[in-house]
Coordinates of C-alpha atoms and ligand atoms in Angstrom, one line a residue:
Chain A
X1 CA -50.6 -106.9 -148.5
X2 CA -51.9 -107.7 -152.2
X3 CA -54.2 -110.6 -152.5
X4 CA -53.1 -112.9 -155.3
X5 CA -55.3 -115.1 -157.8
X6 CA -54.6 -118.7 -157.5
X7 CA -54.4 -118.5 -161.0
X8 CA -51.2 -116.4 -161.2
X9 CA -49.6 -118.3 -158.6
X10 CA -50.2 -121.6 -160.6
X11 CA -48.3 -119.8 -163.4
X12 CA -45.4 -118.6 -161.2
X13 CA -44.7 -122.3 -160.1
X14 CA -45.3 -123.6 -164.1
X15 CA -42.4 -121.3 -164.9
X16 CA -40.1 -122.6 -162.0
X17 CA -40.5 -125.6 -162.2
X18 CA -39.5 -125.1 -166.4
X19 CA -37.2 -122.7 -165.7
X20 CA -35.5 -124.7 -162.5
X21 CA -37.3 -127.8 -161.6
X22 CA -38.2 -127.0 -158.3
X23 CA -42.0 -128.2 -157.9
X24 CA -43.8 -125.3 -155.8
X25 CA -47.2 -126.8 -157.3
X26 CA -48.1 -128.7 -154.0
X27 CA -47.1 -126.7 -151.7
X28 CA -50.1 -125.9 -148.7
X29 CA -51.5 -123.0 -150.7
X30 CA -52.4 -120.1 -148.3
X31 CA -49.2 -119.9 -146.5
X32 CA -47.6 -120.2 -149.8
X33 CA -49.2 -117.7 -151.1
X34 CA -48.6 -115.5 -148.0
X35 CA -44.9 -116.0 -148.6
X36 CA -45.2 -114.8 -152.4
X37 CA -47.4 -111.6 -151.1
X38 CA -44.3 -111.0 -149.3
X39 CA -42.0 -110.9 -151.4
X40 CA -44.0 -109.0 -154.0
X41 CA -43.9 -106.2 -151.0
X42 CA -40.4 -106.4 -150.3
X43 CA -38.9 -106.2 -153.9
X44 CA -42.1 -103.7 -155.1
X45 CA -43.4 -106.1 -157.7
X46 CA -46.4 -104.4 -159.0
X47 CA -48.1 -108.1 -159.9
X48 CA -47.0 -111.6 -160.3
X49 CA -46.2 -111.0 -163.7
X50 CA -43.6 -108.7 -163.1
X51 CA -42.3 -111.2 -160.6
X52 CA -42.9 -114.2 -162.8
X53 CA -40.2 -112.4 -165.2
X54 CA -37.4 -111.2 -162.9
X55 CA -37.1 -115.4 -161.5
X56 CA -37.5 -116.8 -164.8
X57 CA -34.7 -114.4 -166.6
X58 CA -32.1 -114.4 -163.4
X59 CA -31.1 -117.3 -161.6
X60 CA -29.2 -115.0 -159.5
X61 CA -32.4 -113.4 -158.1
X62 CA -34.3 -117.0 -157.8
X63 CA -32.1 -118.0 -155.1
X64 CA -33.1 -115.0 -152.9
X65 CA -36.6 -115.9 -154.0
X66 CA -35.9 -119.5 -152.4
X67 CA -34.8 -118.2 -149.3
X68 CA -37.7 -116.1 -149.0
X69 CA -40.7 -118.9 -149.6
X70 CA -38.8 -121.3 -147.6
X71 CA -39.6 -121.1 -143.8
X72 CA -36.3 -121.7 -142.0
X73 CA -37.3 -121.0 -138.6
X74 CA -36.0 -123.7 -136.3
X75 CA -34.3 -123.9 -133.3
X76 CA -32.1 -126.1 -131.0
X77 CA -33.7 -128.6 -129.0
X78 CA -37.1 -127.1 -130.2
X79 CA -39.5 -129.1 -128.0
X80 CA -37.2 -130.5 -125.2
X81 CA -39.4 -133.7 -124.3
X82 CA -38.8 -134.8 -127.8
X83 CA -34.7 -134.7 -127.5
X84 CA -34.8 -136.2 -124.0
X85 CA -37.1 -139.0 -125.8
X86 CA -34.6 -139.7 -128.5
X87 CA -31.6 -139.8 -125.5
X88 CA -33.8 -142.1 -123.7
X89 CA -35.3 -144.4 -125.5
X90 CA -35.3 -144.1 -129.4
X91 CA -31.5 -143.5 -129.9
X92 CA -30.9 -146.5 -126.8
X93 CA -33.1 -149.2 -128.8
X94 CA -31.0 -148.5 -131.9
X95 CA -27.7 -148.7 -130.1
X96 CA -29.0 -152.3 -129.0
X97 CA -28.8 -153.7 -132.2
X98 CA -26.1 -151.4 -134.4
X99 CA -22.9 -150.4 -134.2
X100 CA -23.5 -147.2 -135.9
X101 CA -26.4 -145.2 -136.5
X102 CA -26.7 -143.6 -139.7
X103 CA -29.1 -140.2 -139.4
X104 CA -30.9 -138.1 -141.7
X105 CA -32.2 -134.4 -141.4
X106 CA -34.3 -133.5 -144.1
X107 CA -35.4 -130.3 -144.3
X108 CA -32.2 -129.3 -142.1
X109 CA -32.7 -125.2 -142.4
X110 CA -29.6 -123.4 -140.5
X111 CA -28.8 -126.4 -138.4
X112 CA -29.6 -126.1 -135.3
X113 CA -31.4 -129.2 -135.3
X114 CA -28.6 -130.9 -136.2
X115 CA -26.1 -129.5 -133.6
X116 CA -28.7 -130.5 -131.0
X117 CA -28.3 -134.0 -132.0
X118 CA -24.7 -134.0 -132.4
X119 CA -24.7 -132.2 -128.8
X120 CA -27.0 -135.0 -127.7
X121 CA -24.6 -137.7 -129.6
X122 CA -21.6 -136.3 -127.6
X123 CA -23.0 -136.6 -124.7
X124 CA -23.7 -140.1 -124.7
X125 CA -20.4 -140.8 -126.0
X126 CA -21.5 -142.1 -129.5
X127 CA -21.1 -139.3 -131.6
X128 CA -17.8 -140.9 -133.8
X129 CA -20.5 -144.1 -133.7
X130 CA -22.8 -141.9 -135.7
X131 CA -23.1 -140.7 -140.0
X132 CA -25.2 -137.9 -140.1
X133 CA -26.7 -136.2 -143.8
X134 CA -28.3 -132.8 -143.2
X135 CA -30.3 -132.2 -146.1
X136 CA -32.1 -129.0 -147.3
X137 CA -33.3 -127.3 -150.6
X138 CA -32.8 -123.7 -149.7
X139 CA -28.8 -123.4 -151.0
X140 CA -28.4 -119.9 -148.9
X141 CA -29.6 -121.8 -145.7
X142 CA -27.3 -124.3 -146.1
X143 CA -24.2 -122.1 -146.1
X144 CA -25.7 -120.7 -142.8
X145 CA -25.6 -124.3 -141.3
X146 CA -22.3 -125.4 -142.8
X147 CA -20.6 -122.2 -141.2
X148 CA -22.5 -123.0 -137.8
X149 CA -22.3 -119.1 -136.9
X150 CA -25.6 -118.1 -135.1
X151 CA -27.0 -115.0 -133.7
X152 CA -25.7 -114.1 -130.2
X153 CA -29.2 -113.3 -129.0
X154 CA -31.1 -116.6 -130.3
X155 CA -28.5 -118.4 -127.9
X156 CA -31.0 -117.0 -124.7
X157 CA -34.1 -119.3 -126.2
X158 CA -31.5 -122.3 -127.5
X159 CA -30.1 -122.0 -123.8
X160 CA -33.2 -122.3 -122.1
X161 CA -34.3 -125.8 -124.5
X162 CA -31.2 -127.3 -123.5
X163 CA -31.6 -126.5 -119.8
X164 CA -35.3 -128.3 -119.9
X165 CA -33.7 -130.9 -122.1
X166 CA -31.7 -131.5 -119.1
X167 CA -28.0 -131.8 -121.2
X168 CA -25.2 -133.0 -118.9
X169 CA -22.7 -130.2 -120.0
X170 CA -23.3 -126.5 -120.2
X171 CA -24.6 -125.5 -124.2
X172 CA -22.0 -122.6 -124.1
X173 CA -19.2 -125.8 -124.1
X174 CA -20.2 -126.1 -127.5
X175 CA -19.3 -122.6 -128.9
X176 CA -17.4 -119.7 -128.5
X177 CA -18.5 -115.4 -128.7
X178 CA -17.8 -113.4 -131.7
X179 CA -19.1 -109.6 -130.9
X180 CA -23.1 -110.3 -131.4
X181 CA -22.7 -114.1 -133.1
X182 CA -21.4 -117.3 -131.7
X183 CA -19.2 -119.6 -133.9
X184 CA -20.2 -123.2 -133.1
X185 CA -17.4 -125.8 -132.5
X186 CA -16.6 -127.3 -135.9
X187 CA -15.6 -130.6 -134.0
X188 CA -19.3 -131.1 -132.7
X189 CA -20.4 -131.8 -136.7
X190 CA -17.5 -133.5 -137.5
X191 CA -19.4 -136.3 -138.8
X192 CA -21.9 -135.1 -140.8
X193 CA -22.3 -133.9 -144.7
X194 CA -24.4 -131.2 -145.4
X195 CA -26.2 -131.7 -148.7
X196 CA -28.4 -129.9 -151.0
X197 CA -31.6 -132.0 -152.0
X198 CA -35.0 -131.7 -152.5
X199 CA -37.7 -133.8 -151.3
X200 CA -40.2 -133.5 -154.2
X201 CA -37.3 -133.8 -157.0
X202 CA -35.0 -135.2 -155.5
X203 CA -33.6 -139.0 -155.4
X204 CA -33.8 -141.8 -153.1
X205 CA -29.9 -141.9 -152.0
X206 CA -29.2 -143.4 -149.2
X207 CA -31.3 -145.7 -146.1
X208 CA -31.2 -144.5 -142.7
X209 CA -31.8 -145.9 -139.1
X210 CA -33.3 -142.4 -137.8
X211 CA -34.7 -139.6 -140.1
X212 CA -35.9 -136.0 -138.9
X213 CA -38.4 -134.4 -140.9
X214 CA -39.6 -132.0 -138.6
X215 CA -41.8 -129.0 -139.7
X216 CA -41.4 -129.7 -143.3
X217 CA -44.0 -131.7 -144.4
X218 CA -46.3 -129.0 -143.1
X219 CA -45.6 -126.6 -146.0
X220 CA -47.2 -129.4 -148.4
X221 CA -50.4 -130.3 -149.0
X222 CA -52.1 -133.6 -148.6
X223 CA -51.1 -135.3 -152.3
X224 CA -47.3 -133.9 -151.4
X225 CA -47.4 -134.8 -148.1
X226 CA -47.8 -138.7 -149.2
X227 CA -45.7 -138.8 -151.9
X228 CA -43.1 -137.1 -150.1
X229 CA -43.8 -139.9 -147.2
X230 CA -43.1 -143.0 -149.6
X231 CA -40.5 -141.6 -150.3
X232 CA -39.1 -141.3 -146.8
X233 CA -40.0 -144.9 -146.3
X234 CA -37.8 -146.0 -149.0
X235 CA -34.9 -143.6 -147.9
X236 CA -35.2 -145.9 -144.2
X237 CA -34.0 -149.2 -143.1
X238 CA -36.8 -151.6 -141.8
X239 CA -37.4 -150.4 -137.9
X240 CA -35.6 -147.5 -138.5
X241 CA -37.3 -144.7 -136.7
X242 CA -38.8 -141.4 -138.2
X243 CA -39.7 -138.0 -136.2
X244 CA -41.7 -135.5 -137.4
X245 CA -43.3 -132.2 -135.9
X246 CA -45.0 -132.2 -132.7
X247 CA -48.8 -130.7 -134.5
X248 CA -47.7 -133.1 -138.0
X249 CA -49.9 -136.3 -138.6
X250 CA -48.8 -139.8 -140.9
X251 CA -52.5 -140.9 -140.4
X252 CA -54.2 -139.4 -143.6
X253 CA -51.0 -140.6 -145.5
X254 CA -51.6 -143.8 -147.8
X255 CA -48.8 -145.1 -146.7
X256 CA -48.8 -144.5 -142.9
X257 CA -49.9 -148.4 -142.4
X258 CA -46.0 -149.3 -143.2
X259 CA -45.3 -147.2 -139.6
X260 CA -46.3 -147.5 -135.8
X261 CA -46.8 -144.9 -133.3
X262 CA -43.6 -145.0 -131.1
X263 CA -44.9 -142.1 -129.0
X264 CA -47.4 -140.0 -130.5
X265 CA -47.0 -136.9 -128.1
X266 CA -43.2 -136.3 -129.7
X267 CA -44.6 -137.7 -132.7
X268 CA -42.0 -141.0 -133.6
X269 CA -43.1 -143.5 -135.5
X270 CA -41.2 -146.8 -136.4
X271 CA -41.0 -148.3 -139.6
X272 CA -42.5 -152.3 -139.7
X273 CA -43.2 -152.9 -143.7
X274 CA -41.1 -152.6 -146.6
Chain B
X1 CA -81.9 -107.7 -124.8
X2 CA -79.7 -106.5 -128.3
X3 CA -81.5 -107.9 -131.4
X4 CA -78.8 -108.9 -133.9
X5 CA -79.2 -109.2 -137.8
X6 CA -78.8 -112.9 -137.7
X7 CA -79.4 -115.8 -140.5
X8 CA -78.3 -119.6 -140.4
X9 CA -75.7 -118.7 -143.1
X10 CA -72.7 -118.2 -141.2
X11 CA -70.1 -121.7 -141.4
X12 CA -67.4 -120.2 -138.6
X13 CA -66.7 -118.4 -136.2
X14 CA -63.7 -117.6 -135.1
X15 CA -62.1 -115.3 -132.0
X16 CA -58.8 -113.5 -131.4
X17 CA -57.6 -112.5 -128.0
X18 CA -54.5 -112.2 -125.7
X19 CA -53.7 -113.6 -122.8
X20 CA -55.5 -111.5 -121.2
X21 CA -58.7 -112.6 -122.3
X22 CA -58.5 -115.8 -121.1
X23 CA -61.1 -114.7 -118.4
X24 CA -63.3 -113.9 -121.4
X25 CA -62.8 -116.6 -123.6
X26 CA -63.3 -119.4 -120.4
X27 CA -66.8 -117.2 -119.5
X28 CA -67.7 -117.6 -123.6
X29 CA -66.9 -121.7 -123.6
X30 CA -68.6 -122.3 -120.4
X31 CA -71.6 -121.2 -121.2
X32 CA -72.5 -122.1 -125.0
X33 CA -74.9 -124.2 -125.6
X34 CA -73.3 -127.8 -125.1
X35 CA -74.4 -128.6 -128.8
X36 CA -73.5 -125.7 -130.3
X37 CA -73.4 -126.3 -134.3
X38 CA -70.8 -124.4 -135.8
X39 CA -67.2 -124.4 -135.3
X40 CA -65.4 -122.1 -133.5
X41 CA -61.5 -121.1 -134.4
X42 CA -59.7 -119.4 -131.3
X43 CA -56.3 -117.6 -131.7
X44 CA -54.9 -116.8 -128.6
X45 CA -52.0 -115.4 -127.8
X46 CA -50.2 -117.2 -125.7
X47 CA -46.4 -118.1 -124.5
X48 CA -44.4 -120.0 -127.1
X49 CA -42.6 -122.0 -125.2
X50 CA -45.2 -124.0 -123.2
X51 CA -46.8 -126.8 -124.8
X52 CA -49.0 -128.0 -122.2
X53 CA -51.2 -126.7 -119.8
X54 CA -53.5 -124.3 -122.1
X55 CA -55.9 -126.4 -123.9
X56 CA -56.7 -128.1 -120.8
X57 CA -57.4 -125.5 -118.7
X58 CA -59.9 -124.0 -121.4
X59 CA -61.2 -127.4 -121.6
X60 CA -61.8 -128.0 -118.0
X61 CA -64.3 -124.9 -118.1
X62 CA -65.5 -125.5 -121.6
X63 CA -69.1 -127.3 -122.2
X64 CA -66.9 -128.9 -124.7
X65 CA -63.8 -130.1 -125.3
X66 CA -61.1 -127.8 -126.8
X67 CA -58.2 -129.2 -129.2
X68 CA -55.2 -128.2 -130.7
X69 CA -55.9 -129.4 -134.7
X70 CA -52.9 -131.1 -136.2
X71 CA -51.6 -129.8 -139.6
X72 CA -54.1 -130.6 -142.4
X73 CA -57.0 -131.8 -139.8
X74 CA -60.2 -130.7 -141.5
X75 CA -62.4 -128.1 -139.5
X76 CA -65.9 -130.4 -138.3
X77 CA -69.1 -128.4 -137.6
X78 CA -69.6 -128.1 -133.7
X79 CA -66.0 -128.4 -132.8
X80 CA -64.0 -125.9 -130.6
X81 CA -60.4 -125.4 -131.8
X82 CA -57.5 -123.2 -130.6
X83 CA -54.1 -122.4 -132.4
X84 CA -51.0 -124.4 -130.9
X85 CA -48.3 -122.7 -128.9
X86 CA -45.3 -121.7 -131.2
X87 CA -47.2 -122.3 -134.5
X88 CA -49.4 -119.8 -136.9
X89 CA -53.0 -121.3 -137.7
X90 CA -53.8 -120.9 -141.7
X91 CA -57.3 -122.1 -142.9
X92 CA -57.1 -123.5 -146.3
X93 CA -59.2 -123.9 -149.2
X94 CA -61.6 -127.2 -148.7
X95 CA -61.4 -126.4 -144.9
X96 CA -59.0 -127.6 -143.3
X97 CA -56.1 -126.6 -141.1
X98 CA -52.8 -126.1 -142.0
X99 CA -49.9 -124.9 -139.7
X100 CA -46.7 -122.6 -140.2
X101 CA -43.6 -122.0 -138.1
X102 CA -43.4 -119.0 -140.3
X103 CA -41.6 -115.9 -138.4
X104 CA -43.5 -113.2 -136.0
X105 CA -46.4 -111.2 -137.1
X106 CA -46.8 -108.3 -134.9
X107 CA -44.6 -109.8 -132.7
X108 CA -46.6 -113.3 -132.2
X109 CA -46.7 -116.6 -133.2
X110 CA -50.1 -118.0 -133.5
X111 CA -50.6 -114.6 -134.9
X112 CA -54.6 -113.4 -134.9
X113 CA -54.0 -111.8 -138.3
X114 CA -53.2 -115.0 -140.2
X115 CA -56.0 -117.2 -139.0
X116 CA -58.3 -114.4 -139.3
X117 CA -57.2 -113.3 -143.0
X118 CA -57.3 -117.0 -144.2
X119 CA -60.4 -117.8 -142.5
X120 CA -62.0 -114.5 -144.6
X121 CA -60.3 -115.7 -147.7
X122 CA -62.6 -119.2 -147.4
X123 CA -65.6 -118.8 -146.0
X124 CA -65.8 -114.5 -147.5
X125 CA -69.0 -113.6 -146.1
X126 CA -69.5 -117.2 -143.7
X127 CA -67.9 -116.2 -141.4
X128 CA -68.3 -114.1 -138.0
X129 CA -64.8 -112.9 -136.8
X130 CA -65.0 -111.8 -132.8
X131 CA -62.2 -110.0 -131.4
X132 CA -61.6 -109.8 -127.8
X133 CA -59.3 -107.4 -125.2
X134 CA -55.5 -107.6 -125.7
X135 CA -52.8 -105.4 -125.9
X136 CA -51.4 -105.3 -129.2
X137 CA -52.8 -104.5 -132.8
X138 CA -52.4 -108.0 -134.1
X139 CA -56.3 -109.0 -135.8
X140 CA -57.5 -105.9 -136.9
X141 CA -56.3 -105.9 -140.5
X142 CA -57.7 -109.9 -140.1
X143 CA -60.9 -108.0 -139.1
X144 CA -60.7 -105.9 -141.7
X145 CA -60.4 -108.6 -144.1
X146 CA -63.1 -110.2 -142.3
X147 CA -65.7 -107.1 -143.3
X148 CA -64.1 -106.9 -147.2
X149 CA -65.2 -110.2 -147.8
X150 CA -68.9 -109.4 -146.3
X151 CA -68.6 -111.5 -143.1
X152 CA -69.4 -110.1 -139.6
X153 CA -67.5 -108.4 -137.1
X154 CA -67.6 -108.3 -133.3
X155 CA -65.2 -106.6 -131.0
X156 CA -65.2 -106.7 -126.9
X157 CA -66.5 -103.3 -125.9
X158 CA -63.3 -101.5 -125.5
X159 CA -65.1 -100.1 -122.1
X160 CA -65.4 -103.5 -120.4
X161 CA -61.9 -104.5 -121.8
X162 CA -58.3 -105.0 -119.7
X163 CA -56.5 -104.1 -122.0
X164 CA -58.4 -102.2 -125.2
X165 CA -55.9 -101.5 -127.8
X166 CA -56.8 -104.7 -129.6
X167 CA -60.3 -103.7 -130.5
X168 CA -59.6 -100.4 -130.6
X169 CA -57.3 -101.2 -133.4
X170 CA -60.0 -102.8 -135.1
X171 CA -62.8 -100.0 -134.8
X172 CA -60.4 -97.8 -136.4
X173 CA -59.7 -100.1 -138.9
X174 CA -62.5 -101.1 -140.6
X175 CA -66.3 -101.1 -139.9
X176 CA -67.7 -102.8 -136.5
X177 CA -71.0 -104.5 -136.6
X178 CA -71.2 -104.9 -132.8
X179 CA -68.9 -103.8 -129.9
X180 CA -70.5 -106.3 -127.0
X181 CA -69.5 -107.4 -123.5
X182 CA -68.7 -110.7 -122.6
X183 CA -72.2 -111.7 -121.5
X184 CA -73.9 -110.0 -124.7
X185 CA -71.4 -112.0 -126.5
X186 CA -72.5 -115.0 -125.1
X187 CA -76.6 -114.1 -125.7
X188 CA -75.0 -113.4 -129.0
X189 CA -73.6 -116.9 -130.0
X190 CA -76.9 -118.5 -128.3
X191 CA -79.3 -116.1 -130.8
X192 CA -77.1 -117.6 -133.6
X193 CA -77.1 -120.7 -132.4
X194 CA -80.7 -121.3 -132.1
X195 CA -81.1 -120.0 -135.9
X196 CA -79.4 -123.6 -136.8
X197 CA -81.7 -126.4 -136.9
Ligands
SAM301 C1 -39.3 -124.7 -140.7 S1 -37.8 -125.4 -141.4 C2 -37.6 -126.9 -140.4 C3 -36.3 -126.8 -139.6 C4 -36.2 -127.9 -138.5 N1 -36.4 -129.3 -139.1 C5 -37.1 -127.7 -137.3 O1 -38.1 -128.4 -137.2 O2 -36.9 -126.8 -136.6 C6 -38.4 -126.1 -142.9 C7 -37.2 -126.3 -143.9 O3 -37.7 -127.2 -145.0 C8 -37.0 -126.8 -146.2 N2 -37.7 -127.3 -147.4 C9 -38.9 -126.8 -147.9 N3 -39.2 -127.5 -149.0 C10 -38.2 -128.5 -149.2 C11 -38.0 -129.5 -150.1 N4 -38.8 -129.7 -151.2 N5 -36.9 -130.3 -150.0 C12 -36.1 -130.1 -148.9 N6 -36.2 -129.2 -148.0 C13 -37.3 -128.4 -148.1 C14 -37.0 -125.3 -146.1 O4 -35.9 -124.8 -146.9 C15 -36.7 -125.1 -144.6 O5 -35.4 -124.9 -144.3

């Protein structure tokens, strides 16, 4: 694996953020700049330079550069104590005051994450009481998610989080066997839109009671990481809840003084200033 | 008693072992000295799915307590930190931590590589990288990096090891500046120590 100048990789995000106005600048630097090592190895760029070139002259290729710098590694009911939580407690509290529950998934990936909450919906009878926006920036990820198709052999892991997350139905309900992939049901995410959008770039555009953000804001550095926050906090309804990563942190954030710890083990915190 | 080329320039230490060093790693904690000044990194392999249960067994043995750093937590002098289950540990420029759920690296997530290569990459020749018995080859190209950049490198003498392929890996991989057993290890850190005012 080459080692790469800072220098060269401030140059490659300059050019797409010109060329494309995606904003790479912030991003936590060394496994950002493992990802680019990568990919210099897998398309046999002899430098930056060469790879600088091919993104800024095809838009074609820059898409498959997306999907390789984006980490989309997720699963369903990653971290099972956190999904029983939410069927305990968080989602509970909301129901007490709202009719409907409006949810956000930022940073989405394939969707897993957001089938395990429309499982979890379902079976507390509430999913038609529920709008859910999966968001992501990575365009080929999203078509993954959309079409709800997974890998036969991830099912073993996704299987075993829904077991400890003690579901009331059996997670092979929710899908059906095609050779080595499994087709999700398509009534399960009946209710929510699946959206391109980017956090950095991107607009305020809607307010939610509940946003995941989960394993995102850990590819940022600390200046991202904040401004990305505000901007959560404007996207959600006073005491609205937000969940982030089990090993993510608000407290260095600016901004992390307009939240409370719900539970800090699963990591919710619940928005008290505008 | 080994005499080791030592000097109060080192910032970091950090160690890479599987499961099967656990033995080691609990022997190593439990008898530092309690104020020990540096930090000390540990990646660990260890099973992704468990959460709990890990840290605090290290920690019950430990003369110090042993935590799991959040995402962008900076690294403090005289703390003992090991990589969380499920996630890779990056050390980033201005030292602090930073985590990734980034895919598999020889077939392991913490992988010993990453922490170790990022590590060299900022403290270059800082830092002391110790690698301990395991059974796969993940943390010998970190070790490598580890000597490129002028740090030091330690293995577990493969003789005294479980399992050696892990620091075998290493020794054929780049320069070794000491193959020790556990206890040598722990004289090791206690020279070192006592070079820190
Ligand atoms: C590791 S996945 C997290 C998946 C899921 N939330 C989980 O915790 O398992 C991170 C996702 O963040 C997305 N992402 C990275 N930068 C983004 C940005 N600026 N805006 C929106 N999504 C982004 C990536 O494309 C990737 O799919």
């Amino acid at each position: 694996m080459q080692e790469i100048e800072i220098a060269n990789l401030r140059k490659l995000t300059e050019v797409v953020k010109a060329t494309y106005n995606y904003d790479f600048t912030n991003y936590a630097m060394s496994s950002f700049k493992r990802r680019i090592s990568r990919v210099l190895d897998l398309f046999n760029f002899q430098s930056v330079d060469a790879l600088i070139a091919k993104v800024e002259s095809d838009p074609k290729f820059f898409e498959t550069f997306v999907q390789e710098i984006t980490v989309n590694v997720t699963e369903m009911f990653r971290d099972p104590s956190f999904w029983r939580l939410l069927r305990e407690d968080i989602v509970p509290n909301l129901l007490l005051n709202h009719s409907s529950i409006n949810i956000w998934h930022a940073g989405c990936s394939s969707g897993e994450e957001v089938y395990s909450m429309c499982m979890l919906l379902n079976e507390m009878g509430i999913l038609d009481k529920s709008k859910i926006i999966a968001t992501d920036l990575d365009k080929g990820i999203l078509e993954k998610a959309r079409s709800g198709r997974y890998k036969l052999k991830n099912m073993e892991l996704h299987e075993k989080n829904y077991i400890r997350f003690q579901g009331t139905h059996s997670i092979k309900d929710y899908y059906t066997i095609k050779g080595d992939e499994i087709q999700m049901n398509p009534e399960l995410v009946r209710n929510v839109s699946w959206r391109e959008h980017d956090l950095v770039n991107g607009p305020v555009f809607n307010k939610f009671d509940l946003v995941l953000c989960r394993n995102v804001m850990i590819y940022f550095n600390q200046n991202l990481q904040n401004e990305v926050l505000k901007k959560i906090h404007e996207s959600m309804f006073k005491y609205g809840y937000l969940a982030i990563g089990s090993k993510e942190s608000l407290i260095w954030c600016e901004i992390a003084n307009k939240f409370i710890v719900v539970n800090n083990e699963e990591k919710i915190y619940k928005k008290i200033k505008e | 008693m080994k005499k080791y080329d030592l000097s109060d320039k080192y910032k970091a230490i950090v160690i890479g072992g599987s499961a099967g060093s656990f033995q080691g790693v609990v022997k190593i904690l439990s008898n530092i000295p309690e104020n020990f000044k540096l930090p000390i990194i540990m990646c660990l392999h260890r099973l992704k799915h468990v959460r709990n249960g890990f840290v605090e067994a290290l920690s019950i043995k430990s003369v110090k307590p042993v935590h799991e750093p959040f995402d962008k937590e900076s690294i403090k002098r005289g703390r003992v930190y090991l990589a969380p289950a499920n996630y890779h540990l990056h050390i980033e420029l201005g030292h602090t931590f930073a985590l990734s759920t980034d895919r598999l690296e020889n077939n392991s997530r913490p992988a010993i590589d990453i922490t170790l290569e990022t590590a060299a990459y900022v403290y270059k020749e800082k830092l002391i990288g110790i690698l301990l018995s395991g059974a796969n080859r993940d943390g010998a190209k970190g070790m490598k990096r580890i000597k490129d950049r002028g740090g030091m490198t330690i293995i577990q003498d493969p003789s005294t090891c479980m399992i050696d392929t892990m620091p075998t890996a290493a020794k054929n991989l780049t320069e070794i500046d000491y193959s020790l057993d556990v206890d040598e290890i722990i004289n090791f850190l206690k020279q070192l120590d006592s070079q820190y005012k």
